[in-house]
Amino acid sequence: ASGNTAFVSMLIDAGAPLNLTSRYEKTPLMAAARRNNTAMVRLLLAAGADSGYLAGHQGWLAAVSYEFVAHRV
């Protein structure tokens, strides 16, 4: 996810799964938060991405992502 919200919006409209994880167990929401991409985080949350997975995921990425979502969106 390079940050192209128009493309991601098109994928969402086509029914792409929002909470699918990568082989490293990261969701698109985690990737957007990790990259400090507020627009993408908002888009994914508005479309129904599971922010609970962020808070429940182990490791430092979850803490960084949770802080981003909690304080910047």
mmCIF file of N, CA and C in Angstrom:
data_model
loop_
_atom_site.group_PDB
_atom_site.id
_atom_site.type_symbol
_atom_site.label_atom_id
_atom_site.label_comp_id
_atom_site.label_asym_id
_atom_site.label_seq_id
_atom_site.Cartn_x
_atom_site.Cartn_y
_atom_site.Cartn_z
ATOM 1 N N ALA A 1 0.847 -1.191 0.000
ATOM 2 C CA ALA A 1 0.000 0.000 0.000
ATOM 3 C C ALA A 1 0.879 1.235 0.000
ATOM 4 N N SER A 2 0.952 1.869 -1.122
ATOM 5 C CA SER A 2 1.820 3.038 -1.252
ATOM 6 C C SER A 2 1.152 4.308 -0.768
ATOM 7 N N GLY A 3 -0.131 4.248 -0.463
ATOM 8 C CA GLY A 3 -0.806 5.429 0.030
ATOM 9 C C GLY A 3 -1.795 6.004 -0.952
ATOM 10 N N ASN A 4 -2.092 5.323 -2.026
ATOM 11 C CA ASN A 4 -3.018 5.804 -3.026
ATOM 12 C C ASN A 4 -4.445 5.531 -2.568
ATOM 13 N N THR A 5 -5.081 6.532 -1.944
ATOM 14 C CA THR A 5 -6.413 6.325 -1.387
ATOM 15 C C THR A 5 -7.462 6.077 -2.463
ATOM 16 N N ALA A 6 -7.308 6.678 -3.631
ATOM 17 C CA ALA A 6 -8.280 6.453 -4.704
ATOM 18 C C ALA A 6 -8.271 4.984 -5.130
ATOM 19 N N PHE A 7 -7.097 4.414 -5.269
ATOM 20 C CA PHE A 7 -6.974 3.011 -5.658
ATOM 21 C C PHE A 7 -7.520 2.102 -4.566
ATOM 22 N N VAL A 8 -7.176 2.384 -3.324
ATOM 23 C CA VAL A 8 -7.662 1.558 -2.208
ATOM 24 C C VAL A 8 -9.172 1.679 -2.091
ATOM 25 N N SER A 9 -9.704 2.857 -2.319
ATOM 26 C CA SER A 9 -11.151 3.048 -2.300
ATOM 27 C C SER A 9 -11.821 2.188 -3.369
ATOM 28 N N MET A 10 -11.214 2.113 -4.530
ATOM 29 C CA MET A 10 -11.735 1.278 -5.603
ATOM 30 C C MET A 10 -11.718 -0.198 -5.187
ATOM 31 N N LEU A 11 -10.640 -0.621 -4.550
ATOM 32 C CA LEU A 11 -10.555 -2.003 -4.076
ATOM 33 C C LEU A 11 -11.629 -2.297 -3.023
ATOM 34 N N ILE A 12 -11.840 -1.347 -2.127
ATOM 35 C CA ILE A 12 -12.866 -1.513 -1.099
ATOM 36 C C ILE A 12 -14.237 -1.635 -1.750
ATOM 37 N N ASP A 13 -14.513 -0.759 -2.712
ATOM 38 C CA ASP A 13 -15.795 -0.802 -3.423
ATOM 39 C C ASP A 13 -16.002 -2.132 -4.151
ATOM 40 N N ALA A 14 -14.911 -2.742 -4.576
ATOM 41 C CA ALA A 14 -14.978 -4.019 -5.277
ATOM 42 C C ALA A 14 -15.071 -5.207 -4.323
ATOM 43 N N GLY A 15 -15.020 -4.932 -3.006
ATOM 44 C CA GLY A 15 -15.178 -5.990 -2.026
ATOM 45 C C GLY A 15 -13.890 -6.591 -1.484
ATOM 46 N N ALA A 16 -12.783 -5.910 -1.665
ATOM 47 C CA ALA A 16 -11.511 -6.411 -1.125
ATOM 48 C C ALA A 16 -11.608 -6.561 0.392
ATOM 49 N N PRO A 17 -11.055 -7.636 0.945
ATOM 50 C CA PRO A 17 -11.119 -7.839 2.397
ATOM 51 C C PRO A 17 -10.255 -6.811 3.129
ATOM 52 N N LEU A 18 -10.851 -6.144 4.100
ATOM 53 C CA LEU A 18 -10.162 -5.067 4.821
ATOM 54 C C LEU A 18 -9.186 -5.575 5.865
ATOM 55 N N ASN A 19 -9.418 -6.748 6.392
ATOM 56 C CA ASN A 19 -8.617 -7.232 7.515
ATOM 57 C C ASN A 19 -7.717 -8.402 7.160
ATOM 58 N N LEU A 20 -7.530 -8.610 5.886
ATOM 59 C CA LEU A 20 -6.620 -9.649 5.435
ATOM 60 C C LEU A 20 -5.208 -9.310 5.915
ATOM 61 N N THR A 21 -4.501 -10.282 6.431
ATOM 62 C CA THR A 21 -3.158 -10.006 6.936
ATOM 63 C C THR A 21 -2.100 -10.465 5.942
ATOM 64 N N SER A 22 -0.980 -9.781 5.995
ATOM 65 C CA SER A 22 0.170 -10.153 5.173
ATOM 66 C C SER A 22 0.838 -11.376 5.788
ATOM 67 N N ARG A 23 1.854 -11.853 5.137
ATOM 68 C CA ARG A 23 2.572 -13.000 5.706
ATOM 69 C C ARG A 23 3.250 -12.633 7.018
ATOM 70 N N TYR A 24 3.361 -11.337 7.315
ATOM 71 C CA TYR A 24 3.937 -10.871 8.580
ATOM 72 C C TYR A 24 2.851 -10.518 9.593
ATOM 73 N N GLU A 25 1.616 -10.935 9.300
ATOM 74 C CA GLU A 25 0.461 -10.707 10.165
ATOM 75 C C GLU A 25 0.145 -9.232 10.375
ATOM 76 N N LYS A 26 0.321 -8.437 9.343
ATOM 77 C CA LYS A 26 -0.014 -7.010 9.395
ATOM 78 C C LYS A 26 -1.230 -6.766 8.510
ATOM 79 N N THR A 27 -2.153 -5.951 8.987
ATOM 80 C CA THR A 27 -3.333 -5.586 8.206
ATOM 81 C C THR A 27 -3.050 -4.305 7.425
ATOM 82 N N PRO A 28 -3.896 -3.991 6.440
ATOM 83 C CA PRO A 28 -3.733 -2.710 5.738
ATOM 84 C C PRO A 28 -3.802 -1.520 6.701
ATOM 85 N N LEU A 29 -4.656 -1.618 7.716
ATOM 86 C CA LEU A 29 -4.751 -0.542 8.698
ATOM 87 C C LEU A 29 -3.436 -0.369 9.450
ATOM 88 N N MET A 30 -2.812 -1.456 9.818
ATOM 89 C CA MET A 30 -1.511 -1.378 10.488
ATOM 90 C C MET A 30 -0.472 -0.725 9.582
ATOM 91 N N ALA A 31 -0.470 -1.121 8.311
ATOM 92 C CA ALA A 31 0.504 -0.556 7.369
ATOM 93 C C ALA A 31 0.297 0.942 7.203
ATOM 94 N N ALA A 32 -0.957 1.360 7.092
ATOM 95 C CA ALA A 32 -1.247 2.789 6.935
ATOM 96 C C ALA A 32 -0.831 3.572 8.172
ATOM 97 N N ALA A 33 -1.139 3.017 9.345
ATOM 98 C CA ALA A 33 -0.760 3.695 10.588
ATOM 99 C C ALA A 33 0.751 3.757 10.731
ATOM 100 N N ARG A 34 1.414 2.677 10.392
ATOM 101 C CA ARG A 34 2.883 2.626 10.482
ATOM 102 C C ARG A 34 3.531 3.697 9.604
ATOM 103 N N ARG A 35 2.879 3.982 8.470
ATOM 104 C CA ARG A 35 3.404 4.982 7.527
ATOM 105 C C ARG A 35 2.881 6.392 7.813
ATOM 106 N N ASN A 36 2.167 6.542 8.931
ATOM 107 C CA ASN A 36 1.597 7.837 9.313
ATOM 108 C C ASN A 36 0.694 8.415 8.233
ATOM 109 N N ASN A 37 -0.050 7.546 7.562
ATOM 110 C CA ASN A 37 -0.929 7.966 6.482
ATOM 111 C C ASN A 37 -2.346 8.150 7.030
ATOM 112 N N THR A 38 -2.620 9.347 7.540
ATOM 113 C CA THR A 38 -3.899 9.646 8.173
ATOM 114 C C THR A 38 -5.070 9.426 7.224
ATOM 115 N N ALA A 39 -4.944 9.868 5.987
ATOM 116 C CA ALA A 39 -6.037 9.717 5.020
ATOM 117 C C ALA A 39 -6.383 8.249 4.803
ATOM 118 N N MET A 40 -5.373 7.412 4.692
ATOM 119 C CA MET A 40 -5.608 5.986 4.478
ATOM 120 C C MET A 40 -6.213 5.345 5.725
ATOM 121 N N VAL A 41 -5.722 5.723 6.896
ATOM 122 C CA VAL A 41 -6.277 5.189 8.148
ATOM 123 C C VAL A 41 -7.755 5.543 8.235
ATOM 124 N N ARG A 42 -8.086 6.784 7.946
ATOM 125 C CA ARG A 42 -9.493 7.208 7.999
ATOM 126 C C ARG A 42 -10.339 6.436 6.998
ATOM 127 N N LEU A 43 -9.831 6.274 5.794
ATOM 128 C CA LEU A 43 -10.551 5.536 4.755
ATOM 129 C C LEU A 43 -10.820 4.097 5.210
ATOM 130 N N LEU A 44 -9.794 3.433 5.700
ATOM 131 C CA LEU A 44 -9.936 2.045 6.125
ATOM 132 C C LEU A 44 -10.884 1.901 7.318
ATOM 133 N N LEU A 45 -10.779 2.813 8.280
ATOM 134 C CA LEU A 45 -11.680 2.758 9.432
ATOM 135 C C LEU A 45 -13.124 3.018 9.010
ATOM 136 N N ALA A 46 -13.329 3.997 8.140
ATOM 137 C CA ALA A 46 -14.680 4.306 7.669
ATOM 138 C C ALA A 46 -15.290 3.134 6.908
ATOM 139 N N ALA A 47 -14.449 2.351 6.248
ATOM 140 C CA ALA A 47 -14.923 1.207 5.481
ATOM 141 C C ALA A 47 -15.148 -0.023 6.359
ATOM 142 N N GLY A 48 -14.738 0.053 7.625
ATOM 143 C CA GLY A 48 -14.981 -1.053 8.546
ATOM 144 C C GLY A 48 -13.776 -1.889 8.929
ATOM 145 N N ALA A 49 -12.580 -1.392 8.678
ATOM 146 C CA ALA A 49 -11.380 -2.130 9.085
ATOM 147 C C ALA A 49 -11.404 -2.340 10.599
ATOM 148 N N ASP A 50 -10.912 -3.468 11.042
ATOM 149 C CA ASP A 50 -10.944 -3.852 12.453
ATOM 150 C C ASP A 50 -9.800 -3.197 13.227
ATOM 151 N N SER A 51 -10.113 -2.109 13.923
ATOM 152 C CA SER A 51 -9.082 -1.445 14.720
ATOM 153 C C SER A 51 -8.754 -2.238 15.978
ATOM 154 N N GLY A 52 -9.618 -3.141 16.371
ATOM 155 C CA GLY A 52 -9.350 -3.998 17.529
ATOM 156 C C GLY A 52 -8.166 -4.911 17.296
ATOM 157 N N TYR A 53 -7.952 -5.298 16.052
ATOM 158 C CA TYR A 53 -6.801 -6.138 15.736
ATOM 159 C C TYR A 53 -5.508 -5.375 15.984
ATOM 160 N N LEU A 54 -5.522 -4.073 15.754
ATOM 161 C CA LEU A 54 -4.354 -3.247 16.042
ATOM 162 C C LEU A 54 -3.978 -3.332 17.509
ATOM 163 N N ALA A 55 -4.969 -3.102 18.367
ATOM 164 C CA ALA A 55 -4.692 -3.065 19.797
ATOM 165 C C ALA A 55 -4.322 -4.443 20.336
ATOM 166 N N GLY A 56 -4.848 -5.505 19.716
ATOM 167 C CA GLY A 56 -4.606 -6.833 20.230
ATOM 168 C C GLY A 56 -3.370 -7.506 19.659
ATOM 169 N N HIS A 57 -2.787 -6.925 18.636
ATOM 170 C CA HIS A 57 -1.640 -7.548 17.982
ATOM 171 C C HIS A 57 -0.396 -7.363 18.848
ATOM 172 N N GLN A 58 0.421 -8.369 18.912
ATOM 173 C CA GLN A 58 1.627 -8.290 19.751
ATOM 174 C C GLN A 58 2.725 -7.484 19.067
ATOM 175 N N GLY A 59 3.655 -6.994 19.837
ATOM 176 C CA GLY A 59 4.834 -6.323 19.295
ATOM 177 C C GLY A 59 4.731 -4.821 19.267
ATOM 178 N N TRP A 60 5.854 -4.188 18.891
ATOM 179 C CA TRP A 60 5.950 -2.730 18.917
ATOM 180 C C TRP A 60 5.065 -2.077 17.871
ATOM 181 N N LEU A 61 4.800 -2.736 16.748
ATOM 182 C CA LEU A 61 3.984 -2.130 15.710
ATOM 183 C C LEU A 61 2.584 -1.826 16.223
ATOM 184 N N ALA A 62 2.037 -2.719 17.032
ATOM 185 C CA ALA A 62 0.702 -2.488 17.575
ATOM 186 C C ALA A 62 0.686 -1.231 18.430
ATOM 187 N N ALA A 63 1.708 -1.045 19.244
ATOM 188 C CA ALA A 63 1.755 0.144 20.096
ATOM 189 C C ALA A 63 1.856 1.409 19.255
ATOM 190 N N VAL A 64 2.696 1.401 18.255
ATOM 191 C CA VAL A 64 2.843 2.561 17.373
ATOM 192 C C VAL A 64 1.536 2.819 16.640
ATOM 193 N N SER A 65 0.940 1.784 16.097
ATOM 194 C CA SER A 65 -0.297 1.913 15.342
ATOM 195 C C SER A 65 -1.434 2.390 16.227
ATOM 196 N N TYR A 66 -1.542 1.824 17.423
ATOM 197 C CA TYR A 66 -2.612 2.214 18.323
ATOM 198 C C TYR A 66 -2.488 3.686 18.704
ATOM 199 N N GLU A 67 -1.302 4.138 19.010
ATOM 200 C CA GLU A 67 -1.095 5.545 19.339
ATOM 201 C C GLU A 67 -1.506 6.446 18.181
ATOM 202 N N PHE A 68 -1.147 6.045 16.988
ATOM 203 C CA PHE A 68 -1.496 6.832 15.801
ATOM 204 C C PHE A 68 -3.012 6.918 15.655
ATOM 205 N N VAL A 69 -3.670 5.783 15.714
ATOM 206 C CA VAL A 69 -5.109 5.748 15.529
ATOM 207 C C VAL A 69 -5.812 6.500 16.653
ATOM 208 N N ALA A 70 -5.362 6.314 17.861
ATOM 209 C CA ALA A 70 -6.018 6.924 19.014
ATOM 210 C C ALA A 70 -5.851 8.441 19.057
ATOM 211 N N HIS A 71 -4.745 8.956 18.577
ATOM 212 C CA HIS A 71 -4.455 10.379 18.761
ATOM 213 C C HIS A 71 -4.467 11.219 17.495
ATOM 214 N N ARG A 72 -4.416 10.615 16.324
ATOM 215 C CA ARG A 72 -4.324 11.420 15.129
ATOM 216 C C ARG A 72 -5.549 11.369 14.235
ATOM 217 N N VAL A 73 -6.418 10.399 14.469
ATOM 218 C CA VAL A 73 -7.570 10.256 13.583
ATOM 219 C C VAL A 73 -8.788 10.864 14.216
#
